[in-house]
CSV table of C-alpha atoms in Angstrom, one decimal:
chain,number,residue,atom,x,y,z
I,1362,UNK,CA,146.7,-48.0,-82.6
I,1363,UNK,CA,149.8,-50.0,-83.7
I,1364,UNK,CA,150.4,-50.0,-87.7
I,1365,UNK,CA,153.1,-52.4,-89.6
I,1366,UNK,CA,155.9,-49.8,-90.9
I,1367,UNK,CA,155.9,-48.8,-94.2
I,1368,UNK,CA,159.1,-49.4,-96.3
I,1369,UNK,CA,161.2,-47.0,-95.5
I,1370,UNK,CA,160.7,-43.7,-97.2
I,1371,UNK,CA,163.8,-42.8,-98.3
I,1372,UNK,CA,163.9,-38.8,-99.1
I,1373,UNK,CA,161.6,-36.9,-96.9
I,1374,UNK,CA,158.1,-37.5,-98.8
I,1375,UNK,CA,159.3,-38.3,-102.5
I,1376,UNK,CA,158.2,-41.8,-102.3
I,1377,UNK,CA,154.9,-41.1,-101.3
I,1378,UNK,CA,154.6,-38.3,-103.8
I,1379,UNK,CA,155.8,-40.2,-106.4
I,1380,UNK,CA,152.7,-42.6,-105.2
I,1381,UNK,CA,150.1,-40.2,-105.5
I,1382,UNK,CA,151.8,-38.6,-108.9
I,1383,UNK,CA,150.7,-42.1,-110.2
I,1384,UNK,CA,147.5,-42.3,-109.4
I,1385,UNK,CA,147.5,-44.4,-106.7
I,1386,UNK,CA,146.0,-44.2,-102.4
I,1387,UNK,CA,148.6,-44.1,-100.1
I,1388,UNK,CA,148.0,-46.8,-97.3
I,1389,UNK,CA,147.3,-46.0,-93.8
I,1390,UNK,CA,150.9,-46.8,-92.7
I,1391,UNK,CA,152.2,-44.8,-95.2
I,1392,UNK,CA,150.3,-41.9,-94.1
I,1393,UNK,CA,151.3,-42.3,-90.5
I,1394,UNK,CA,154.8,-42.3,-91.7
I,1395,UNK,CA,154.7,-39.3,-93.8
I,1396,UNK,CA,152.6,-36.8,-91.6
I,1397,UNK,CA,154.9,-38.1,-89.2
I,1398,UNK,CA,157.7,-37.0,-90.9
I,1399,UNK,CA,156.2,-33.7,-91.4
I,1400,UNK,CA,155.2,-33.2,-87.5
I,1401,UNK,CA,159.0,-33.8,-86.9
I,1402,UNK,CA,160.3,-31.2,-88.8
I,1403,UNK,CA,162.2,-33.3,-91.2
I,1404,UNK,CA,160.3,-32.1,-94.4
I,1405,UNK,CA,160.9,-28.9,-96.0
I,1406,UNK,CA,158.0,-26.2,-96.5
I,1407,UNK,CA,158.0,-26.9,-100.9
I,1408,UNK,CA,157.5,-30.7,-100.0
I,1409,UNK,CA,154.8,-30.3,-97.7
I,1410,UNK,CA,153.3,-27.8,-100.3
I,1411,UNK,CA,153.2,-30.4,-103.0
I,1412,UNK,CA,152.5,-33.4,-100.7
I,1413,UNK,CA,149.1,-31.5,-99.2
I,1414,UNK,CA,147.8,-30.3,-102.5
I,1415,UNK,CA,148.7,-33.8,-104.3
I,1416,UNK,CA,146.8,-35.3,-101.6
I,1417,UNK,CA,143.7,-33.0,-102.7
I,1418,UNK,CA,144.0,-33.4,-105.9
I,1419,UNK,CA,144.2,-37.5,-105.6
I,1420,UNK,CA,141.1,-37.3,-103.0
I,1421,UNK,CA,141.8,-37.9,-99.6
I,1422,UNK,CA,140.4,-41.6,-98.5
I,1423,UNK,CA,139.5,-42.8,-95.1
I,1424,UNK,CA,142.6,-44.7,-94.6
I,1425,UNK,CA,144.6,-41.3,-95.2
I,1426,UNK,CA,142.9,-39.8,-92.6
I,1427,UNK,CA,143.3,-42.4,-90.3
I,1428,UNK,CA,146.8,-42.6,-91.1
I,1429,UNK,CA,147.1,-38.4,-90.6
I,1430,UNK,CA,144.9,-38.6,-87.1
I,1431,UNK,CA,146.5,-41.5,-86.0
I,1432,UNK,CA,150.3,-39.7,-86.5
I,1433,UNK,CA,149.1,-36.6,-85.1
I,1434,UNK,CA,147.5,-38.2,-81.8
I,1435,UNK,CA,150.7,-39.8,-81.1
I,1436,UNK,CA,152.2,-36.6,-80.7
I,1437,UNK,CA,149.6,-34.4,-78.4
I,1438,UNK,CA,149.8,-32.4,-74.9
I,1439,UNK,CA,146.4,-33.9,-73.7
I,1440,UNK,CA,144.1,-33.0,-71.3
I,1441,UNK,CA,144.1,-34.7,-68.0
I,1442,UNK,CA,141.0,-35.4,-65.4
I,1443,UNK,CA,138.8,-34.9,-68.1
I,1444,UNK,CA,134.9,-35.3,-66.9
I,1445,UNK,CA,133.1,-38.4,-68.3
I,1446,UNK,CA,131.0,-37.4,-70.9
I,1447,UNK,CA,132.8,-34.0,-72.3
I,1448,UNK,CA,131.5,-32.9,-75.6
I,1449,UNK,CA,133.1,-31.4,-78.2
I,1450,UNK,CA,131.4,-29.0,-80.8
I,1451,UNK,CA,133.9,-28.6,-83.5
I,1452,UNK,CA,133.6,-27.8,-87.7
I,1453,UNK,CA,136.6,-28.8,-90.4
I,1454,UNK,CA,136.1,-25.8,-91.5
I,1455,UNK,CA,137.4,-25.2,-95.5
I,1456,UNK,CA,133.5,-24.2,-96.4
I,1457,UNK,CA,134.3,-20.7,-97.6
I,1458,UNK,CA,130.9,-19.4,-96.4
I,1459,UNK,CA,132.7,-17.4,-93.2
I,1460,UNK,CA,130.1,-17.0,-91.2
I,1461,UNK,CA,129.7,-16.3,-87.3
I,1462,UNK,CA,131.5,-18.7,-85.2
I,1463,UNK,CA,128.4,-20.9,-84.3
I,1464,UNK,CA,130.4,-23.9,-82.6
I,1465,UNK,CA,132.2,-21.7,-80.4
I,1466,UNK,CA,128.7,-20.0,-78.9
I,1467,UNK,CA,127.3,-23.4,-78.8
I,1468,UNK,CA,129.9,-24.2,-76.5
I,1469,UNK,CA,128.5,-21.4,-74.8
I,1470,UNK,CA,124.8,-22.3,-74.5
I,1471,UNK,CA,125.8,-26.1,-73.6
I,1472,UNK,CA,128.4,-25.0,-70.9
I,1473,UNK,CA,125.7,-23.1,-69.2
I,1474,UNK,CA,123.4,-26.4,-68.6
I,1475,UNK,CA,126.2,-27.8,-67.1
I,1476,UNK,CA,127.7,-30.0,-70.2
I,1477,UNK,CA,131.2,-30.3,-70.2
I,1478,UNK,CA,132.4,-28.8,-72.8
I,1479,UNK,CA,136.3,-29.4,-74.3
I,1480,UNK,CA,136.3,-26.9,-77.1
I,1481,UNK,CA,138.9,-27.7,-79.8
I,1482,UNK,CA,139.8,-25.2,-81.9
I,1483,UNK,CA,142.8,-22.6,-83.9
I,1484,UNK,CA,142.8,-19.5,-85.4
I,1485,UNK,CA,141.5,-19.1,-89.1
I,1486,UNK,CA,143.1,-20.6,-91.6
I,1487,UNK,CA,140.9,-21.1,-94.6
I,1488,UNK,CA,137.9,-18.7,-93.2
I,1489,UNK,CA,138.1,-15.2,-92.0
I,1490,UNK,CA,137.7,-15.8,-88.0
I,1491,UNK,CA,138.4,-19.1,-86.4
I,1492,UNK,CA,137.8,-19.9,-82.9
I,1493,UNK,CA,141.2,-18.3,-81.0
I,1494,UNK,CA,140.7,-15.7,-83.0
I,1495,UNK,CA,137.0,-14.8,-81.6
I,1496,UNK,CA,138.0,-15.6,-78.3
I,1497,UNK,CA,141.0,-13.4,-78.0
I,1498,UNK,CA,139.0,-10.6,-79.1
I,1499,UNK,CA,136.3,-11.3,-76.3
I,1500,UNK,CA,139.3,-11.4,-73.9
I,1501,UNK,CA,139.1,-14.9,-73.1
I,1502,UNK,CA,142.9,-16.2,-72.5
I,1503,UNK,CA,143.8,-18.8,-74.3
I,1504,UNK,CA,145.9,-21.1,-71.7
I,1505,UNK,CA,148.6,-23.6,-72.1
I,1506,UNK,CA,148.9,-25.4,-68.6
I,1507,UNK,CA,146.7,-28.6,-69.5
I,1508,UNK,CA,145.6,-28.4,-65.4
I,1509,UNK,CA,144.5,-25.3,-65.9
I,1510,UNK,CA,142.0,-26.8,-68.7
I,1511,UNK,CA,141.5,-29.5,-66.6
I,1512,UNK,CA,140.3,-27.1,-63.6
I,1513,UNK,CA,138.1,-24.8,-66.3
I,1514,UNK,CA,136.3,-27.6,-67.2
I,1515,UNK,CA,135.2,-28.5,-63.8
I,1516,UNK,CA,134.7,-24.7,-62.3
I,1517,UNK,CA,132.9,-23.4,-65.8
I,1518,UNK,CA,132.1,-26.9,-67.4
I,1519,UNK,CA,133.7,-24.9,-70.8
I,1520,UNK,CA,137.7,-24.9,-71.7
I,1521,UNK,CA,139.0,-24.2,-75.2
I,1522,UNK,CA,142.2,-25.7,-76.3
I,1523,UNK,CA,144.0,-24.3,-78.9
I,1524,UNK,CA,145.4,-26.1,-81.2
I,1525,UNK,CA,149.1,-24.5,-81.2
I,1526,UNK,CA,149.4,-25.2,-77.5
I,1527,UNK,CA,148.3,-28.9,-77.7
I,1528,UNK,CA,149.6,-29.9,-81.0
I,1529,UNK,CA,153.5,-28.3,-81.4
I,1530,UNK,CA,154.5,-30.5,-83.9
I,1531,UNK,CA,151.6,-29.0,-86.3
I,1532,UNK,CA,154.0,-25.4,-86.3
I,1533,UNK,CA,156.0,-27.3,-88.9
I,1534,UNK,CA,152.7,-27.3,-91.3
I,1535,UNK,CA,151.2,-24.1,-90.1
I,1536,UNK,CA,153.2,-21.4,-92.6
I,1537,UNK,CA,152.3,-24.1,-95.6
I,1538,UNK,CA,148.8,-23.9,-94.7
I,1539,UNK,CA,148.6,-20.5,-94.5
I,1540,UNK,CA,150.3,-19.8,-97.4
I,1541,UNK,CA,148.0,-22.4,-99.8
I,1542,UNK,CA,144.7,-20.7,-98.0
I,1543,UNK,CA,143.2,-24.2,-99.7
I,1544,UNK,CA,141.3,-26.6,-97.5
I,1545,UNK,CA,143.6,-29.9,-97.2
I,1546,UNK,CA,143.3,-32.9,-95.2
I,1547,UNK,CA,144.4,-31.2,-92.1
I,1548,UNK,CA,140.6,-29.3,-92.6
I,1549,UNK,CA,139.2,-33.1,-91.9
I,1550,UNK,CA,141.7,-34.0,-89.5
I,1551,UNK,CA,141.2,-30.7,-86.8
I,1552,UNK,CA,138.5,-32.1,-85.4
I,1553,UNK,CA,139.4,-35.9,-84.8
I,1554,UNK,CA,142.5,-34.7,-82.9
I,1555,UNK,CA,141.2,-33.4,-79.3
I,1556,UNK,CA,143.5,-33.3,-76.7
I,1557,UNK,CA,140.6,-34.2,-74.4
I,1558,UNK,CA,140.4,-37.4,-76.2
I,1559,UNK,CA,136.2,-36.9,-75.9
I,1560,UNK,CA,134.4,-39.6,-76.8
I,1561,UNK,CA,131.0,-37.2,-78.0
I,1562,UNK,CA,130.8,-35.3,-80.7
I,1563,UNK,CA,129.1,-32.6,-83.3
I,1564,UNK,CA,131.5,-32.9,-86.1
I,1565,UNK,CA,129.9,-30.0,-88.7
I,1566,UNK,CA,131.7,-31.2,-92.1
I,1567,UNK,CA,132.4,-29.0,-95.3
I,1568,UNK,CA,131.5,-32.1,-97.4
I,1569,UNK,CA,128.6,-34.5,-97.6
I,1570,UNK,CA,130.9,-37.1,-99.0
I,1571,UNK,CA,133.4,-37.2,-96.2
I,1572,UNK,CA,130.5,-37.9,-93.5
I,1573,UNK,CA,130.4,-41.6,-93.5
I,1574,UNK,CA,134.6,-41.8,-93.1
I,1575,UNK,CA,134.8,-39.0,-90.4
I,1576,UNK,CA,131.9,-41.2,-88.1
I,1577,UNK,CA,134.0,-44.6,-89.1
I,1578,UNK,CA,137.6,-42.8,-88.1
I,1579,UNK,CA,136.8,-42.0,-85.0
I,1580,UNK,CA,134.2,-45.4,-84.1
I,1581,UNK,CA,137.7,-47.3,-84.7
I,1582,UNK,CA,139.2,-45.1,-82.5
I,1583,UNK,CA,137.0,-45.3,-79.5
I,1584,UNK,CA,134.1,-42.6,-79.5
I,1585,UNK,CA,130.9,-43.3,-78.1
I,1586,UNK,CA,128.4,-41.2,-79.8
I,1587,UNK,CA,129.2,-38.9,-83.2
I,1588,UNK,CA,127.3,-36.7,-85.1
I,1589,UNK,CA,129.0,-35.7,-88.2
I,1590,UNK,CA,126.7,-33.4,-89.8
I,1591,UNK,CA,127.0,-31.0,-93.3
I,1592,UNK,CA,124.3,-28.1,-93.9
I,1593,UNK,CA,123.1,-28.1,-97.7
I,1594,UNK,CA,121.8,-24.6,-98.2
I,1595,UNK,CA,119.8,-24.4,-101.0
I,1596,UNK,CA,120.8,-23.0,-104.1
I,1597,UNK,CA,124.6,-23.1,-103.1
I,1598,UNK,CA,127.1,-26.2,-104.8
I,1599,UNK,CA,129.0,-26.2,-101.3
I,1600,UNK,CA,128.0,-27.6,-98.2
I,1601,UNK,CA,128.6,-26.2,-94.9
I,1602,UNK,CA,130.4,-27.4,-91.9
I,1603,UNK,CA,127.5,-26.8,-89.9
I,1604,UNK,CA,123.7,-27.8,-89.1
I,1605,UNK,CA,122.1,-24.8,-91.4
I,1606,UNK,CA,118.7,-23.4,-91.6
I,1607,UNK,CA,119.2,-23.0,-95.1
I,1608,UNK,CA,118.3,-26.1,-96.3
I,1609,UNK,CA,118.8,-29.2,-95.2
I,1610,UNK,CA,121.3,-31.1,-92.5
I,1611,UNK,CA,122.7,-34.4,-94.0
I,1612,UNK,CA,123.7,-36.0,-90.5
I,1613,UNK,CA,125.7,-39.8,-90.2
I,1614,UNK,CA,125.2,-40.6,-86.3
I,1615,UNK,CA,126.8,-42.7,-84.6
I,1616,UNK,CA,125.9,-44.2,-81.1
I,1617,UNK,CA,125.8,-47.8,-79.4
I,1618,UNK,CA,128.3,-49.2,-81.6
I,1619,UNK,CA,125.5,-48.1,-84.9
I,1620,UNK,CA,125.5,-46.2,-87.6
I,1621,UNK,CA,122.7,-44.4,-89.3
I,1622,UNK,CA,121.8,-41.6,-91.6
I,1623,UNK,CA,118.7,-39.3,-91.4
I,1624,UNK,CA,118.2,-35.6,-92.6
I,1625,UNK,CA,117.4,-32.1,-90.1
I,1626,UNK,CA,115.5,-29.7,-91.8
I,1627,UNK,CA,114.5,-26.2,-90.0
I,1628,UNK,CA,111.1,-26.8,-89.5
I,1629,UNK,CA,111.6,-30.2,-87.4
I,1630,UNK,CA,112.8,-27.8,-84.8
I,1631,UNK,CA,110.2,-25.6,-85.2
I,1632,UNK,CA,112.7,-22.9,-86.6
I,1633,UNK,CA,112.4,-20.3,-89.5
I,1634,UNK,CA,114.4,-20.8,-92.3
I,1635,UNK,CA,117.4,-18.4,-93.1
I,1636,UNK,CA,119.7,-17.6,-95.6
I,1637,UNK,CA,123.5,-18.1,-95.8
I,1638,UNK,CA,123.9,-14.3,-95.9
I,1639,UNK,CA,121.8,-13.8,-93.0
I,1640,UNK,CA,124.8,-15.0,-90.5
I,1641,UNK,CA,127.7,-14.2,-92.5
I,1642,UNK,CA,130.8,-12.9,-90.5
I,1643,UNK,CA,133.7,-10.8,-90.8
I,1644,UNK,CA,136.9,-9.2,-89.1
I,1645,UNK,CA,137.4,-10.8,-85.1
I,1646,UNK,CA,136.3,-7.6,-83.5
I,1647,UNK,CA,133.2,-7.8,-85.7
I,1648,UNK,CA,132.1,-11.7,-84.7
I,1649,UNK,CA,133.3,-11.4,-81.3
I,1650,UNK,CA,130.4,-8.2,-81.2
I,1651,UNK,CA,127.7,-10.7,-82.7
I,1652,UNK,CA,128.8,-13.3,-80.3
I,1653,UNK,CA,128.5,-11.2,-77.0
I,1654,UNK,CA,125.2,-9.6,-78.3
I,1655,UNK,CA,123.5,-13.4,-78.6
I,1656,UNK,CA,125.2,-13.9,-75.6
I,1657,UNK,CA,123.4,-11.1,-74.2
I,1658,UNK,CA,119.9,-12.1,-75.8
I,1659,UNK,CA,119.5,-10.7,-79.2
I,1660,UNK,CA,117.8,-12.3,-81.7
I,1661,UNK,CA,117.7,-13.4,-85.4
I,1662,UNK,CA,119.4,-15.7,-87.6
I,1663,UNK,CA,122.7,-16.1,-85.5
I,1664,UNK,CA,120.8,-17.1,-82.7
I,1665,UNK,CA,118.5,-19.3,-84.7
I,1666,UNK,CA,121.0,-21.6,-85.8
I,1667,UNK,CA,123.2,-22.0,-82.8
I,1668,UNK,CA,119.8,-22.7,-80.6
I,1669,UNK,CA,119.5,-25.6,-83.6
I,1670,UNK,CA,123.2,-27.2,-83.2
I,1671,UNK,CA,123.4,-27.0,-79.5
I,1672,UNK,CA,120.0,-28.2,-79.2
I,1673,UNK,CA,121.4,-31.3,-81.5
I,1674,UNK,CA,124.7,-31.2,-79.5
I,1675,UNK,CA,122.7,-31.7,-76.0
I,1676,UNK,CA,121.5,-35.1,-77.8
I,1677,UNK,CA,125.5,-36.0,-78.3
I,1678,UNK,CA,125.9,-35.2,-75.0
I,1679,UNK,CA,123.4,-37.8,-73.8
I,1680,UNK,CA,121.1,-35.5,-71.9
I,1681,UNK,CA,118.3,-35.8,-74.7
I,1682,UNK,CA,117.1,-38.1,-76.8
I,1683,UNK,CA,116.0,-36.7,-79.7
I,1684,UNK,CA,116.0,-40.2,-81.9
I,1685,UNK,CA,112.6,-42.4,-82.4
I,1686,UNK,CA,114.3,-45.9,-84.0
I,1687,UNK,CA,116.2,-44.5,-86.7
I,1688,UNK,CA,114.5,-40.8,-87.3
I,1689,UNK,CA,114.8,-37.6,-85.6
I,1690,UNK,CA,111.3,-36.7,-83.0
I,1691,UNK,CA,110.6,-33.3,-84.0
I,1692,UNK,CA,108.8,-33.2,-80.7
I,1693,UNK,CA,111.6,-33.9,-78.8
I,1694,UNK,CA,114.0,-31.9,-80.7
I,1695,UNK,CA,111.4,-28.9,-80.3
I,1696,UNK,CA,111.7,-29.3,-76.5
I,1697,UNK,CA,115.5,-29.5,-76.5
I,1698,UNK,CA,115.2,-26.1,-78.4
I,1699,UNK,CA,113.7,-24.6,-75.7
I,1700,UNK,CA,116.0,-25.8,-73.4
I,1701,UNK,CA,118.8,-24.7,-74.9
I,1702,UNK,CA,117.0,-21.3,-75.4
I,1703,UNK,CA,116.5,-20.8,-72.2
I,1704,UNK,CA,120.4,-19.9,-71.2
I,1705,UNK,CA,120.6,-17.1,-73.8
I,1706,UNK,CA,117.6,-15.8,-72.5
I,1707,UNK,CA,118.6,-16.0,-68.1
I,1708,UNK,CA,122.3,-14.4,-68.7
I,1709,UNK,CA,123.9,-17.9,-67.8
I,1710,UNK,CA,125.8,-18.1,-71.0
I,1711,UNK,CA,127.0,-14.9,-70.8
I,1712,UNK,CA,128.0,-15.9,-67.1
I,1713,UNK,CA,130.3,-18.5,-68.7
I,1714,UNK,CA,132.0,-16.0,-70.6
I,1715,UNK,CA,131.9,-13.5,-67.7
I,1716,UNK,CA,133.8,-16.3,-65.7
I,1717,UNK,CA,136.1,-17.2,-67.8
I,1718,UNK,CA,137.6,-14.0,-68.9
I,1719,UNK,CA,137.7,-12.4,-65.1
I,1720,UNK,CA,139.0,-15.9,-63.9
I,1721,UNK,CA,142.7,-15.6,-64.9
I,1722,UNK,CA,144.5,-12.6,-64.3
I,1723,UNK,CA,145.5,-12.3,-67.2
I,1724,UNK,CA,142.3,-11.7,-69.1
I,1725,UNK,CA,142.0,-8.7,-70.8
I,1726,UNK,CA,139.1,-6.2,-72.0
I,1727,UNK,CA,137.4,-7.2,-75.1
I,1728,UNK,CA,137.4,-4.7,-77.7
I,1729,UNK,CA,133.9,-5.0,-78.1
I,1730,UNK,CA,130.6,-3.7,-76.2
I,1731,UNK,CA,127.5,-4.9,-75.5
C-alpha cells in the first residue's frame, strides 16, 4: 500500500500529539509516519508513553490501525514458501480475563488434521501467559531462521513465529508497553501483522466494537476469509478475545469479498456452557501443564472451548462449511466438533508437540508432566 506523506512531523511525535491533545483523529498517513518513526528508534521511551495512551484515550479509529499495520508490515522478516491456505489462530489480547492459552492449543488440534497452521504470537504483555511464554515452558524452541518456519510448516503443518524475531523494529515499543501494562493499539494491531502474510483467519477480539474495522483492515489488505470474533460472557462488562462458552460469540466474517455478522452460542455446537473461571490460567509452568494434559485427553472446560474455536477455525480454513446463507448450521458445526475432537482423543495433537520439541536439537525438557 502506497500512502501520500504527511507533512513533515517535525519533533519526533509532537505534532501528532498535539493532534490528538485537540481532539482530533489522526489520518492514516499520519499514522504510518509516526509508528514509523517509533519502529525506527527515533522516538524516545516518554514520547511513545504519551503518544500510546493519548491514542487510547482519543479512541483508536480504523484509519489508525491501518496506518499502524501498514508501517509495521513494511518492516517485517516474513515467512517464505508459505503453503496456500495457512491459517492463523491469533487473539489481541488486552481482555484481562488470563485464561489458558486456547489459540495456541487450537493450533494444535488443527495442525493435527493437516491445516497449515502459521501461529503468530509474543510473550505476555497485558495477560499473565502469552503464547512464547507457554511454549518455552513445553520446550518448544522458538526459532529465528524464517526456512526453518518454512520447513516446520510443511513437515508438522504448525510453526509459531514470535513476534521479537519477525518484527525487530517493535523492541523500540516493547519496554513502553510493558511498563504501561494497558492494552493500546499495538493489542489490535498483533494480529494483522503475520509474517506469513496468511490470508485466513480467527481473529478473537477484546472488543465488540473493534470487530467490523479489524475484518475491513485486513479485506483492504488482501485476506480471503476472516473471522473476527469477541466472546460476551454473561454477567461480565468485558468481552473476550475469544469464542466463549460463556455466553455468546459476536462474529463479523468475512469471505468471497462479503461481510456479514451472526452470533455462536454454546449450544449450536452442541457444547455445555462454562464459566470464565472455569478456564482461568496462571504462571507458564502452570498453562503449559493444562495444555499438555488436553493434549493428552483430559476433559472439561479447557477442552470444551478450544474443540469450539478450532472447530470454527477449520471453517476459516476452508475445510468446512459451517455457513447456511448468512447463518451458522448447527448441524454442520456439530460435525466439525467431532472432527476436531477426534485429534485430542487419537494422540495426534500431542504428536505435533511431540515433533516439534524433539525436532531441533535444541529443544529442551518441559518443566511439566503429563
Amino acid at each position: 500500500m502506497t500512502l501520500a506523506a504527511p507533512p513533515q512531523a517535525g519533533h519526533g511525535l509532537t505534532p501528532f500529539l498535539n493532534t490528538l491533545c485537540a481532539g482530533s483523529r489522526l489520518s492514516l498517513p499520519e499514522t504510518a509516519q509516526a509508528f514509523g518513526l517509533i519502529m525506527d528508534g527515533a522516538i524516545p521511551n516518554e514520547q511513545i508513553a504519551a503518544f500510546l495512551t493519548a491514542l487510547r484515550m482519543q479512541g483508536e479509529g480504523r484509519d489508525e490501525l491501518l496506518g499502524a499495520v501498514t508501517a509495521l508490515r513494511s518492516r517485517m522478516i516474513s515467512i517464505p514458501n508459505v503453503p496456500t491456505g495457512t491459517i492463523d489462530v491469533c487473539g489481541t489480547g488486552g481482555d484481562h480475563y488470563g485464561t489458558l492459552n486456547v489459540s495456541t492449543a487450537t493450533a494444535f488440534v488443527l495442525a493435527a488434521l493437516g491445516v497449515p497452521v502459521a501461529k503468530h504470537g509474543n510473550r505476555a504483555v497485558s495477560s499473565r501467559t502469552g503464547a512464547s511464554d507457554v511454549l518455552g515452558a513445553l520446550g518448544v524452541p522458538l526459532h529465528a531462521d524464517p526456512l526453518i518456519l518454512s520447513e516446520q510448516l510443511k513437515t508438522h503443518h504448525i510453526a509459531f513465529l514470535a513476534a521479537p524475531h519477525h518484527h525487530p523494529a517493535m523492541r523500540h515499543a516493547a519496554p513502553v508497553r510493558k511498563a504501561l501494562g494497558i492494552r493500546t493499539l499495538f493489542n489490535l494491531v498483533g494480529p494483522l501483522i503475520n509474517p506469513a502474510q496468511v490470508k485466513r483467519q480467527l481473529i478473537g477480539v477484546f472488543a465488540e466494537a473493534w470487530l467490523n474495522d479489524i475484518v475491513d483492515v485486513l479485506a483492504q489488505l488482501g485476506s480471503e476469509r476472516v473471522w473476527a470474533v469477541c466472546g460476551l460472557p454473561v454477567g461480565q462488562s468485558q468481552g473476550i478475545d475469544e469464542i466463549t462458552l460463556a455466553g455468546p460469540t459476536q462474529v463479523v466474517a468475512f469471505e468471497d469479498g462479503r461481510k456479514n455478522n451472526f452470533t455462536l452460542e454454546p449450544e449450536m455446537a452442541g457444547l455445555p456452557a462454562h464459566p470464565i473461571s472455569a478456564i482461568v490460567g496462571a504462571d507458564p509452568a502452570y498453562n503449559a501443564q493444562a495444555l499438555l494434559e488436553l493434549l493428552s485427553g483430559a476433559t472439561g472446560a479447557y477442552r470444551d472451548t478450544v474443540v469450539f474455536n478450532a472447530a470454527c477455525a477449520l471453517h476459516v480454513a476452508g475445510r468446512v462449511s459451517l455457513l447456511r446463507g448468512a447463518e451458522i448450521d448447527p448441524a454442520a458445526l456439530k460435525e466439525s466438533v467431532a472432527a476436531v475432537s477426534r485429534p485430542l482423543d487419537d494422540g495426534s495433537a500431542l504428536a505435533v508437540l511431540t515433533g516439534l520439541r524433539t525436532a531441533s536439537s535444541d529443544a529442551h525438557a518441559p518443566n511439566v508432566t503429563g
